[in-house]
PDB file of C-alpha atoms in Angstrom:
ATOM      1  CA  SER A  11      30.359 191.902 277.335  1.00 27.00           C
ATOM      2  CA  ALA A  12      33.676 191.951 278.263  1.00 31.00           C
ATOM      3  CA  LEU A  13      35.705 191.041 281.347  1.00 34.00           C
ATOM      4  CA  VAL A  14      36.363 193.745 283.497  1.00 36.00           C
ATOM      5  CA  ALA A  15      40.086 194.639 283.558  1.00 38.00           C
ATOM      6  CA  LEU A  16      42.576 194.967 286.488  1.00 42.00           C
ATOM      7  CA  SER A  17      43.858 198.123 286.882  1.00 42.00           C
ATOM      8  CA  LEU A  18      47.667 198.889 286.598  1.00 42.00           C
ATOM      9  CA  ASP A  19      47.713 200.829 289.258  1.00 49.00           C
ATOM     10  CA  GLY A  20      45.071 198.913 291.485  1.00 53.00           C
ATOM     11  CA  TRP A  21      47.374 196.504 293.683  1.00 54.00           C
ATOM     12  CA  THR A  22      49.072 195.952 297.136  1.00 58.00           C
ATOM     13  CA  THR A  23      51.349 193.958 298.867  1.00 56.00           C
ATOM     14  CA  THR A  24      50.241 192.026 301.789  1.00 54.00           C
ATOM     15  CA  ASP A  25      52.493 189.615 303.571  1.00 53.00           C
ATOM     16  CA  GLY A  26      54.258 189.615 300.473  1.00 51.00           C
ATOM     17  CA  TYR A  27      51.499 188.579 298.327  1.00 47.00           C
ATOM     18  CA  PRO A  28      50.542 191.186 294.877  1.00 49.00           C
ATOM     19  CA  LEU A  29      47.031 191.418 295.274  1.00 53.00           C
ATOM     20  CA  PRO A  30      44.318 193.575 293.566  1.00 53.00           C
ATOM     21  CA  ASP A  31      42.890 196.036 295.385  1.00 54.00           C
ATOM     22  CA  GLY A  32      39.687 195.117 297.107  1.00 51.00           C
ATOM     23  CA  PHE A  33      39.962 191.325 297.099  1.00 48.00           C
ATOM     24  CA  SER A  34      40.633 189.029 300.373  1.00 47.00           C
ATOM     25  CA  ASN A  35      43.794 187.534 300.702  1.00 43.00           C
ATOM     26  CA  GLU A  36      42.212 184.643 302.023  1.00 44.00           C
ATOM     27  CA  GLY A  37      41.444 181.379 300.058  1.00 40.00           C
ATOM     28  CA  VAL A  38      40.244 181.341 296.163  1.00 37.00           C
ATOM     29  CA  MET A  39      38.759 184.643 295.112  1.00 38.00           C
ATOM     30  CA  THR A  40      36.714 185.660 292.009  1.00 39.00           C
ATOM     31  CA  ILE A  41      38.468 188.180 290.075  1.00 41.00           C
ATOM     32  CA  ALA A  42      35.775 188.768 287.575  1.00 39.00           C
ATOM     33  CA  LYS A  43      32.956 187.487 285.646  1.00 39.00           C
ATOM     34  CA  THR A  44      31.538 187.837 282.151  1.00 40.00           C
ATOM     35  CA  ILE A  45      28.145 186.952 281.243  1.00 40.00           C
ATOM     36  CA  VAL A  46      27.855 186.393 277.062  1.00 41.00           C
ATOM     37  CA  THR A  47      23.934 186.458 275.418  1.00 44.00           C
ATOM     38  CA  PHE A  48      23.300 184.612 272.592  1.00 43.00           C
ATOM     39  CA  SER A  49      20.627 184.680 269.880  1.00 45.00           C
ATOM     40  CA  GLY A  50      18.932 182.088 267.916  1.00 44.00           C
ATOM     41  CA  SER A  51      20.361 178.873 267.519  1.00 42.00           C
ATOM     42  CA  GLU A  52      24.460 180.030 268.132  1.00 41.00           C
ATOM     43  CA  ALA A  53      26.947 177.517 269.130  1.00 38.00           C
ATOM     44  CA  TYR A  54      28.605 178.695 272.301  1.00 39.00           C
ATOM     45  CA  ASN A  55      31.466 176.318 273.006  1.00 38.00           C
ATOM     46  CA  ALA A  56      34.178 178.921 270.797  1.00 35.00           C
ATOM     47  CA  VAL A  57      33.215 182.062 273.188  1.00 37.00           C
ATOM     48  CA  SER A  58      35.611 183.795 274.747  1.00 38.00           C
ATOM     49  CA  GLY A  59      36.243 186.620 277.496  1.00 40.00           C
ATOM     50  CA  ASN A  60      38.905 188.780 278.051  1.00 41.00           C
ATOM     51  CA  ILE A  61      40.523 190.283 280.731  1.00 44.00           C
ATOM     52  CA  THR A  62      44.150 191.914 281.372  1.00 45.00           C
ATOM     53  CA  LEU A  63      46.066 191.175 284.015  1.00 49.00           C
ATOM     54  CA  GLN A  64      48.870 193.302 285.872  1.00 49.00           C
ATOM     55  CA  THR A  65      52.139 192.474 284.903  1.00 52.00           C
ATOM     56  CA  ALA A  66      54.013 195.459 285.894  1.00 52.00           C
ATOM     57  CA  ASP A  67      56.965 194.841 288.505  1.00 53.00           C
ATOM     58  CA  GLY A  68      57.586 191.549 287.692  1.00 56.00           C
ATOM     59  CA  VAL A  69      54.182 190.150 288.447  1.00 53.00           C
ATOM     60  CA  SER A  70      53.536 186.931 286.372  1.00 55.00           C
ATOM     61  CA  TRP A  71      50.252 184.481 285.822  1.00 54.00           C
ATOM     62  CA  GLU A  72      50.311 181.154 285.557  1.00 54.00           C
ATOM     63  CA  SER A  73      46.820 178.614 284.537  1.00 52.00           C
ATOM     64  CA  ASP A  74      45.745 175.444 285.740  1.00 49.00           C
ATOM     65  CA  SER A  75      43.399 175.269 282.889  1.00 48.00           C
ATOM     66  CA  THR A  76      44.222 174.760 278.933  1.00 43.00           C
ATOM     67  CA  GLU A  77      41.181 176.497 278.260  1.00 43.00           C
ATOM     68  CA  ILE A  78      43.120 179.442 279.396  1.00 41.00           C
ATOM     69  CA  VAL A  79      46.086 180.579 278.275  1.00 38.00           C
ATOM     70  CA  SER A  80      48.485 183.869 278.842  1.00 39.00           C
ATOM     71  CA  ASN A  81      50.100 185.985 276.695  1.00 37.00           C
ATOM     72  CA  SER A  82      51.608 188.758 277.783  1.00 38.00           C
ATOM     73  CA  GLY A  83      49.187 189.386 280.564  1.00 39.00           C
ATOM     74  CA  GLU A  84      46.138 189.037 278.405  1.00 40.00           C
ATOM     75  CA  VAL A  85      44.119 185.670 279.600  1.00 41.00           C
ATOM     76  CA  THR A  86      41.134 184.436 277.515  1.00 41.00           C
ATOM     77  CA  GLY A  87      38.226 182.361 279.293  1.00 40.00           C
ATOM     78  CA  VAL A  88      36.462 179.765 277.284  1.00 37.00           C
ATOM     79  CA  LEU A  89      33.398 178.914 279.565  1.00 36.00           C
ATOM     80  CA  GLY A  90      33.828 177.712 282.820  1.00 42.00           C
ATOM     81  CA  ASN A  91      35.983 178.239 285.683  1.00 44.00           C
ATOM     82  CA  ALA A  92      40.190 178.137 286.245  1.00 45.00           C
ATOM     83  CA  THR A  93      42.348 178.842 288.642  1.00 46.00           C
ATOM     84  CA  LEU A  94      45.183 181.651 288.166  1.00 47.00           C
ATOM     85  CA  THR A  95      48.317 181.900 290.043  1.00 49.00           C
ATOM     86  CA  VAL A  96      49.777 185.286 290.323  1.00 48.00           C
ATOM     87  CA  SER A  97      53.681 185.592 291.471  1.00 49.00           C
ATOM     88  CA  LYS A  98      56.039 188.070 292.289  1.00 49.00           C
ATOM     89  CA  SER A  99      59.746 186.765 293.061  1.00 47.00           C
ATOM     90  CA  ASP A 100      58.619 183.805 295.723  1.00 46.00           C
ATOM     91  CA  TYR A 101      55.365 184.948 296.367  1.00 46.00           C
ATOM     92  CA  TYR A 102      52.324 183.567 294.929  1.00 44.00           C
ATOM     93  CA  LYS A 103      48.590 183.958 295.252  1.00 45.00           C
ATOM     94  CA  LYS A 104      45.599 182.068 293.780  1.00 45.00           C
ATOM     95  CA  VAL A 105      42.789 183.670 292.140  1.00 45.00           C
ATOM     96  CA  LEU A 106      39.616 182.582 290.441  1.00 45.00           C
ATOM     97  CA  ILE A 107      38.441 183.623 286.660  1.00 43.00           C
ATOM     98  CA  SER A 108      34.676 182.943 285.628  1.00 43.00           C
ATOM     99  CA  VAL A 109      33.434 183.004 282.172  1.00 41.00           C
ATOM    100  CA  ALA A 110      29.646 182.313 282.477  1.00 42.00           C
ATOM    101  CA  VAL A 111      27.057 182.256 279.867  1.00 44.00           C
ATOM    102  CA  ASP A 112      23.453 184.071 278.903  1.00 51.00           C
ATOM    103  CA  GLU A 113      22.212 181.665 276.544  1.00 62.00           C
ATOM    104  CA  ASP A 114      19.254 182.975 274.418  1.00 73.00           C
ATOM    105  CA  PRO A 115      17.295 180.293 273.709  1.00 87.00           C
ATOM    106  CA  LEU A 116      18.291 177.990 276.345  1.00 90.00           C
ATOM    107  CA  THR A 117      18.599 174.488 274.141  1.00 92.00           C
ATOM    108  CA  ILE A 118      17.725 170.982 274.906  1.00 95.00           C
ATOM    109  CA  THR A 119      19.674 168.717 272.787  1.00 94.00           C
ATOM    110  CA  SER A 120      19.191 165.542 274.431  1.00 95.00           C
ATOM    111  CA  TYR A 121      16.475 162.818 276.693  1.00 96.00           C
ATOM    112  CA  GLU A 122      18.744 164.009 279.268  1.00 94.00           C
ATOM    113  CA  ASP A 123      18.464 167.370 278.633  1.00 94.00           C
ATOM    114  CA  LEU A 124      14.476 167.266 278.677  1.00 97.00           C
ATOM    115  CA  ILE A 125      14.542 165.659 281.767  1.00 96.00           C
ATOM    116  CA  SER A 126      16.496 168.123 283.815  1.00 95.00           C
ATOM    117  CA  PHE A 127      14.581 170.735 281.990  1.00 96.00           C
ATOM    118  CA  ARG A 128      11.327 169.047 283.328  1.00 97.00           C
ATOM    119  CA  ASP A 129      13.086 168.758 286.997  1.00 96.00           C
ATOM    120  CA  ALA A 130      13.689 172.299 287.021  1.00 95.00           C
ATOM    121  CA  VAL A 131      10.505 173.307 286.032  1.00 97.00           C
ATOM    122  CA  ASN A 132       8.728 170.910 288.705  1.00 97.00           C
ATOM    123  CA  ALA A 133      11.265 171.778 291.367  1.00 95.00           C
ATOM    124  CA  GLY A 134       9.570 175.153 291.319  1.00 94.00           C
ATOM    125  CA  LEU A 135      12.018 178.145 292.930  1.00 89.00           C
ATOM    126  CA  GLU A 136      14.538 175.434 294.082  1.00 89.00           C
ATOM    127  CA  GLY A 137      15.356 174.550 290.169  1.00 91.00           C
ATOM    128  CA  SER A 138      17.320 175.565 287.651  1.00 89.00           C
ATOM    129  CA  TYR A 139      18.656 174.598 284.142  1.00 89.00           C
ATOM    130  CA  LYS A 140      21.691 175.054 282.786  1.00 84.00           C
ATOM    131  CA  GLY A 141      22.943 177.680 285.426  1.00 77.00           C
ATOM    132  CA  HIS A 142      19.544 179.733 284.720  1.00 83.00           C
ATOM    133  CA  ALA A 143      17.425 179.635 288.261  1.00 85.00           C
ATOM    134  CA  ASN A 144      13.725 178.949 287.750  1.00 90.00           C
ATOM    135  CA  ASN A 145      12.410 182.530 288.410  1.00 86.00           C
ATOM    136  CA  ASN A 146       8.068 182.116 288.256  1.00 91.00           C
ATOM    137  CA  GLY A 147       8.357 179.090 286.189  1.00 95.00           C
ATOM    138  CA  PHE A 148      10.972 180.182 283.734  1.00 93.00           C
ATOM    139  CA  ALA A 149       8.811 183.299 283.012  1.00 93.00           C
ATOM    140  CA  GLY A 150       9.746 185.011 279.864  1.00 91.00           C
ATOM    141  CA  VAL A 151      12.622 182.483 279.127  1.00 91.00           C
ATOM    142  CA  ASN A 152      13.187 180.805 275.953  1.00 94.00           C
ATOM    143  CA  PHE A 153      13.656 177.531 275.486  1.00 96.00           C
ATOM    144  CA  LYS A 154      14.608 175.423 272.128  1.00 96.00           C
ATOM    145  CA  VAL A 155      14.782 171.874 271.197  1.00 97.00           C
ATOM    146  CA  THR A 156      18.232 171.347 268.870  1.00 95.00           C
ATOM    147  CA  GLY A 157      18.039 167.633 268.497  1.00 96.00           C
ATOM    148  CA  ASN A 158      15.764 164.557 267.880  1.00 97.00           C
ATOM    149  CA  ILE A 159      14.476 163.499 271.186  1.00 97.00           C
ATOM    150  CA  ASP A 160      14.197 159.452 271.869  1.00 97.00           C
ATOM    151  CA  MET A 161      11.833 159.358 274.741  1.00 96.00           C
ATOM    152  CA  THR A 162      12.188 155.734 275.292  1.00 94.00           C
ATOM    153  CA  ASP A 163      12.668 154.549 279.126  1.00 88.00           C
ATOM    154  CA  ALA A 164      12.480 151.316 279.963  1.00 69.00           C
ATOM    155  CA  GLU A 165      12.217 151.942 283.686  1.00 77.00           C
ATOM    156  CA  ASN A 166      10.143 155.196 283.990  1.00 83.00           C
ATOM    157  CA  ALA A 167       7.052 156.546 282.203  1.00 89.00           C
ATOM    158  CA  TRP A 168       7.283 160.391 281.468  1.00 95.00           C
ATOM    159  CA  VAL A 169       6.411 163.136 283.772  1.00 96.00           C
ATOM    160  CA  ALA A 170       4.900 166.163 282.702  1.00 97.00           C
ATOM    161  CA  ILE A 171       6.840 169.195 282.708  1.00 98.00           C
ATOM    162  CA  GLY A 172       4.658 171.834 284.883  1.00 98.00           C
ATOM    163  CA  THR A 173       2.464 170.758 287.734  1.00 97.00           C
ATOM    164  CA  SER A 174      -0.401 172.957 289.490  1.00 96.00           C
ATOM    165  CA  THR A 175       2.088 173.704 292.116  1.00 96.00           C
ATOM    166  CA  ASN A 176       4.556 174.891 289.855  1.00 97.00           C
ATOM    167  CA  PRO A 177       3.145 175.400 286.749  1.00 98.00           C
ATOM    168  CA  PHE A 178       5.587 176.245 283.379  1.00 98.00           C
ATOM    169  CA  ARG A 179       5.487 180.141 282.313  1.00 97.00           C
ATOM    170  CA  GLY A 180       8.004 180.296 279.640  1.00 96.00           C
ATOM    171  CA  ASN A 181       8.081 179.687 276.032  1.00 97.00           C
ATOM    172  CA  PHE A 182       9.186 176.415 274.680  1.00 98.00           C
ATOM    173  CA  ASP A 183       9.731 175.544 270.290  1.00 97.00           C
ATOM    174  CA  GLY A 184       9.901 172.209 270.090  1.00 98.00           C
ATOM    175  CA  GLY A 185      12.597 172.207 266.673  1.00 96.00           C
ATOM    176  CA  SER A 186      10.369 170.935 264.244  1.00 97.00           C
ATOM    177  CA  ASN A 187      10.809 173.775 261.813  1.00 96.00           C
ATOM    178  CA  ASP A 188      14.705 172.591 261.833  1.00 96.00           C
ATOM    179  CA  GLY A 189      13.616 168.794 261.133  1.00 97.00           C
ATOM    180  CA  PHE A 190      13.548 167.649 265.011  1.00 97.00           C
ATOM    181  CA  ALA A 191      11.065 165.485 266.476  1.00 98.00           C
ATOM    182  CA  PHE A 192       9.870 163.634 270.205  1.00 98.00           C
ATOM    183  CA  THR A 193       9.510 159.849 269.523  1.00 97.00           C
ATOM    184  CA  ASN A 194       8.322 157.122 272.133  1.00 96.00           C
ATOM    185  CA  MET A 195       6.943 159.277 274.850  1.00 96.00           C
ATOM    186  CA  THR A 196       4.702 156.479 276.995  1.00 95.00           C
ATOM    187  CA  ILE A 197       2.331 158.184 279.884  1.00 94.00           C
ATOM    188  CA  ASN A 198       0.627 155.883 281.888  1.00 91.00           C
ATOM    189  CA  ALA A 199      -0.287 158.073 284.914  1.00 89.00           C
ATOM    190  CA  SER A 200      -3.024 157.704 287.681  1.00 89.00           C
ATOM    191  CA  GLY A 201      -3.201 160.944 288.365  1.00 90.00           C
ATOM    192  CA  SER A 202      -4.157 164.568 286.247  1.00 94.00           C
ATOM    193  CA  TYR A 203      -2.688 167.239 284.415  1.00 97.00           C
ATOM    194  CA  THR A 204      -0.598 165.013 281.825  1.00 96.00           C
ATOM    195  CA  GLY A 205       1.056 165.369 278.383  1.00 97.00           C
ATOM    196  CA  LEU A 206       4.419 166.852 277.417  1.00 98.00           C
ATOM    197  CA  PHE A 207       3.850 169.626 279.255  1.00 98.00           C
ATOM    198  CA  GLY A 208       1.610 168.970 282.344  1.00 97.00           C
ATOM    199  CA  TYR A 209       0.461 172.764 283.472  1.00 98.00           C
ATOM    200  CA  VAL A 210       1.061 175.765 281.571  1.00 98.00           C
ATOM    201  CA  PHE A 211      -0.339 178.872 283.153  1.00 97.00           C
ATOM    202  CA  PRO A 212       1.359 182.301 282.818  1.00 96.00           C
ATOM    203  CA  THR A 213       0.665 184.952 285.201  1.00 94.00           C
ATOM    204  CA  THR A 214       3.239 187.884 284.212  1.00 93.00           C
ATOM    205  CA  THR A 215       3.977 186.959 280.466  1.00 94.00           C
ATOM    206  CA  SER A 216       2.593 185.428 277.806  1.00 96.00           C
ATOM    207  CA  SER A 217       3.688 181.552 276.733  1.00 97.00           C
ATOM    208  CA  THR A 218       4.248 180.366 273.922  1.00 98.00           C
ATOM    209  CA  ILE A 219       4.314 176.627 273.009  1.00 98.00           C
ATOM    210  CA  GLU A 220       5.257 175.713 269.140  1.00 98.00           C
ATOM    211  CA  ASN A 221       6.936 173.175 266.718  1.00 98.00           C
ATOM    212  CA  ILE A 222       6.259 170.167 268.541  1.00 98.00           C
ATOM    213  CA  ASP A 223       6.500 166.729 266.483  1.00 98.00           C
ATOM    214  CA  LEU A 224       5.468 163.856 268.849  1.00 98.00           C
ATOM    215  CA  SER A 225       4.595 160.336 268.971  1.00 97.00           C
ATOM    216  CA  GLY A 226       3.519 158.221 271.816  1.00 95.00           C
ATOM    217  CA  THR A 227       1.030 156.546 273.800  1.00 95.00           C
ATOM    218  CA  ILE A 228      -0.953 158.633 276.910  1.00 96.00           C
ATOM    219  CA  THR A 229      -3.311 156.995 279.343  1.00 95.00           C
ATOM    220  CA  ALA A 230      -3.977 158.941 282.386  1.00 95.00           C
ATOM    221  CA  LYS A 231      -6.988 160.753 283.975  1.00 95.00           C
ATOM    222  CA  GLY A 232      -8.191 164.280 283.831  1.00 95.00           C
ATOM    223  CA  TYR A 233      -6.872 167.028 281.737  1.00 97.00           C
ATOM    224  CA  THR A 234      -4.723 164.885 279.903  1.00 97.00           C
ATOM    225  CA  GLY A 235      -3.130 166.083 276.201  1.00 97.00           C
ATOM    226  CA  ALA A 236      -0.564 164.912 274.476  1.00 97.00           C
ATOM    227  CA  ILE A 237       1.547 168.350 273.812  1.00 98.00           C
ATOM    228  CA  VAL A 238      -0.306 170.382 277.153  1.00 98.00           C
ATOM    229  CA  GLY A 239      -2.795 168.602 279.730  1.00 97.00           C
ATOM    230  CA  TYR A 240      -3.713 172.284 281.075  1.00 98.00           C
ATOM    231  CA  ALA A 241      -3.575 175.321 279.799  1.00 98.00           C
ATOM    232  CA  LYS A 242      -4.715 178.610 281.015  1.00 97.00           C
ATOM    233  CA  GLY A 243      -3.783 182.379 280.379  1.00 97.00           C
ATOM    234  CA  THR A 244      -4.423 185.192 282.893  1.00 95.00           C
ATOM    235  CA  ASN A 245      -5.391 188.015 280.473  1.00 96.00           C
ATOM    236  CA  ALA A 246      -4.982 189.327 276.728  1.00 94.00           C
ATOM    237  CA  GLU A 247      -1.585 190.192 277.672  1.00 93.00           C
ATOM    238  CA  ARG A 248      -0.729 186.734 279.680  1.00 95.00           C
ATOM    239  CA  ASN A 249      -1.941 184.496 277.598  1.00 97.00           C
ATOM    240  CA  VAL A 250      -1.073 180.917 276.219  1.00 98.00           C
ATOM    241  CA  THR A 251      -0.245 180.087 272.305  1.00 98.00           C
ATOM    242  CA  ILE A 252      -0.030 176.586 271.115  1.00 98.00           C
ATOM    243  CA  ASP A 253       0.797 176.508 267.521  1.00 98.00           C
ATOM    244  CA  ASN A 254       2.281 174.308 265.132  1.00 98.00           C
ATOM    245  CA  CYS A 255       2.296 170.821 266.988  1.00 98.00           C
ATOM    246  CA  HIS A 256       1.475 167.818 265.881  1.00 98.00           C
ATOM    247  CA  PHE A 257       0.998 164.317 267.500  1.00 97.00           C
ATOM    248  CA  ASN A 258       0.678 160.634 266.314  1.00 97.00           C
ATOM    249  CA  GLY A 259      -0.501 158.317 268.756  1.00 96.00           C
ATOM    250  CA  SER A 260      -3.285 157.494 271.058  1.00 96.00           C
ATOM    251  CA  VAL A 261      -4.583 159.445 274.107  1.00 96.00           C
ATOM    252  CA  ALA A 262      -6.880 158.057 276.638  1.00 95.00           C
ATOM    253  CA  GLY A 263      -8.508 159.851 279.518  1.00 94.00           C
ATOM    254  CA  SER A 264     -11.655 160.114 282.002  1.00 94.00           C
ATOM    255  CA  SER A 265     -11.870 164.171 281.192  1.00 95.00           C
ATOM    256  CA  ASN A 266     -10.980 166.841 279.167  1.00 96.00           C
ATOM    257  CA  VAL A 267      -8.869 164.896 277.114  1.00 96.00           C
ATOM    258  CA  GLY A 268      -7.055 166.284 273.347  1.00 94.00           C
ATOM    259  CA  GLY A 269      -4.749 164.955 271.212  1.00 93.00           C
ATOM    260  CA  ILE A 270      -3.241 168.915 271.344  1.00 97.00           C
ATOM    261  CA  CYS A 271      -4.492 169.689 274.628  1.00 98.00           C
ATOM    262  CA  GLY A 272      -6.528 168.416 277.337  1.00 97.00           C
ATOM    263  CA  TYR A 273      -8.012 171.610 278.812  1.00 97.00           C
ATOM    264  CA  ALA A 274      -7.744 174.918 276.806  1.00 97.00           C
ATOM    265  CA  GLY A 275      -8.948 177.674 279.486  1.00 96.00           C
ATOM    266  CA  ALA A 276      -9.497 181.092 279.141  1.00 96.00           C
ATOM    267  CA  TYR A 277      -6.925 183.118 276.633  1.00 97.00           C
ATOM    268  CA  THR A 278      -5.606 180.223 275.466  1.00 97.00           C
ATOM    269  CA  ASN A 279      -4.776 180.258 271.754  1.00 97.00           C
ATOM    270  CA  ILE A 280      -4.223 176.984 269.522  1.00 95.00           C
TER     271      ILE A 280
END
């Protein structure tokens, strides 16, 4: 959707400042925001939103960002924030324009992205990934891997995505249908609920874990699987599906151990 246009007649002058109606003249303020929704694997580095700015009666605008350009009162923003300066005569006012992105699916392109995604899930309601808050385990949110993920980490063994306290409840596409793979995952854990995903338990919508090609070595205790340690649905409409997932390596644990899924509870389809 486009940025909201500023009305040509919705201006006042406060202490000599030209000011859009309804905005404070204190500090930097937000003029408008736009949400751009993506589907599939569309790139988002060239997306722009437009806003028409008031230029009547000698009002002019300048920007501190090369990503936002002004031409005859029209400003194009390319992802992110920039400060715009509106001026008339000797007076000026700084305001903020923001172009935000609602990406669907949210992409994971590197090991660093994977860690950020994992940390966002495991942090519960305090977590966020690429600006998207973790609302109920990212229920209904789609994630997709768009690059090879080398999980070699000399300092830290892998910690699973999702815990018994903060399960993953969204959808995850590992990208194997596009030729991408996870390699060199190492887990040497003294606890349970381990794997690429530790705990998947949807309660409001179904969860799908699919298209994962993974290799590595896993040693842990209970509920240990290469792809998912523990998976359980709530009912037939809120189930877990693990589909087209492959593992090459070794898995060892004390109980509920599997090459793909350690424990597949009720309403889990593999």
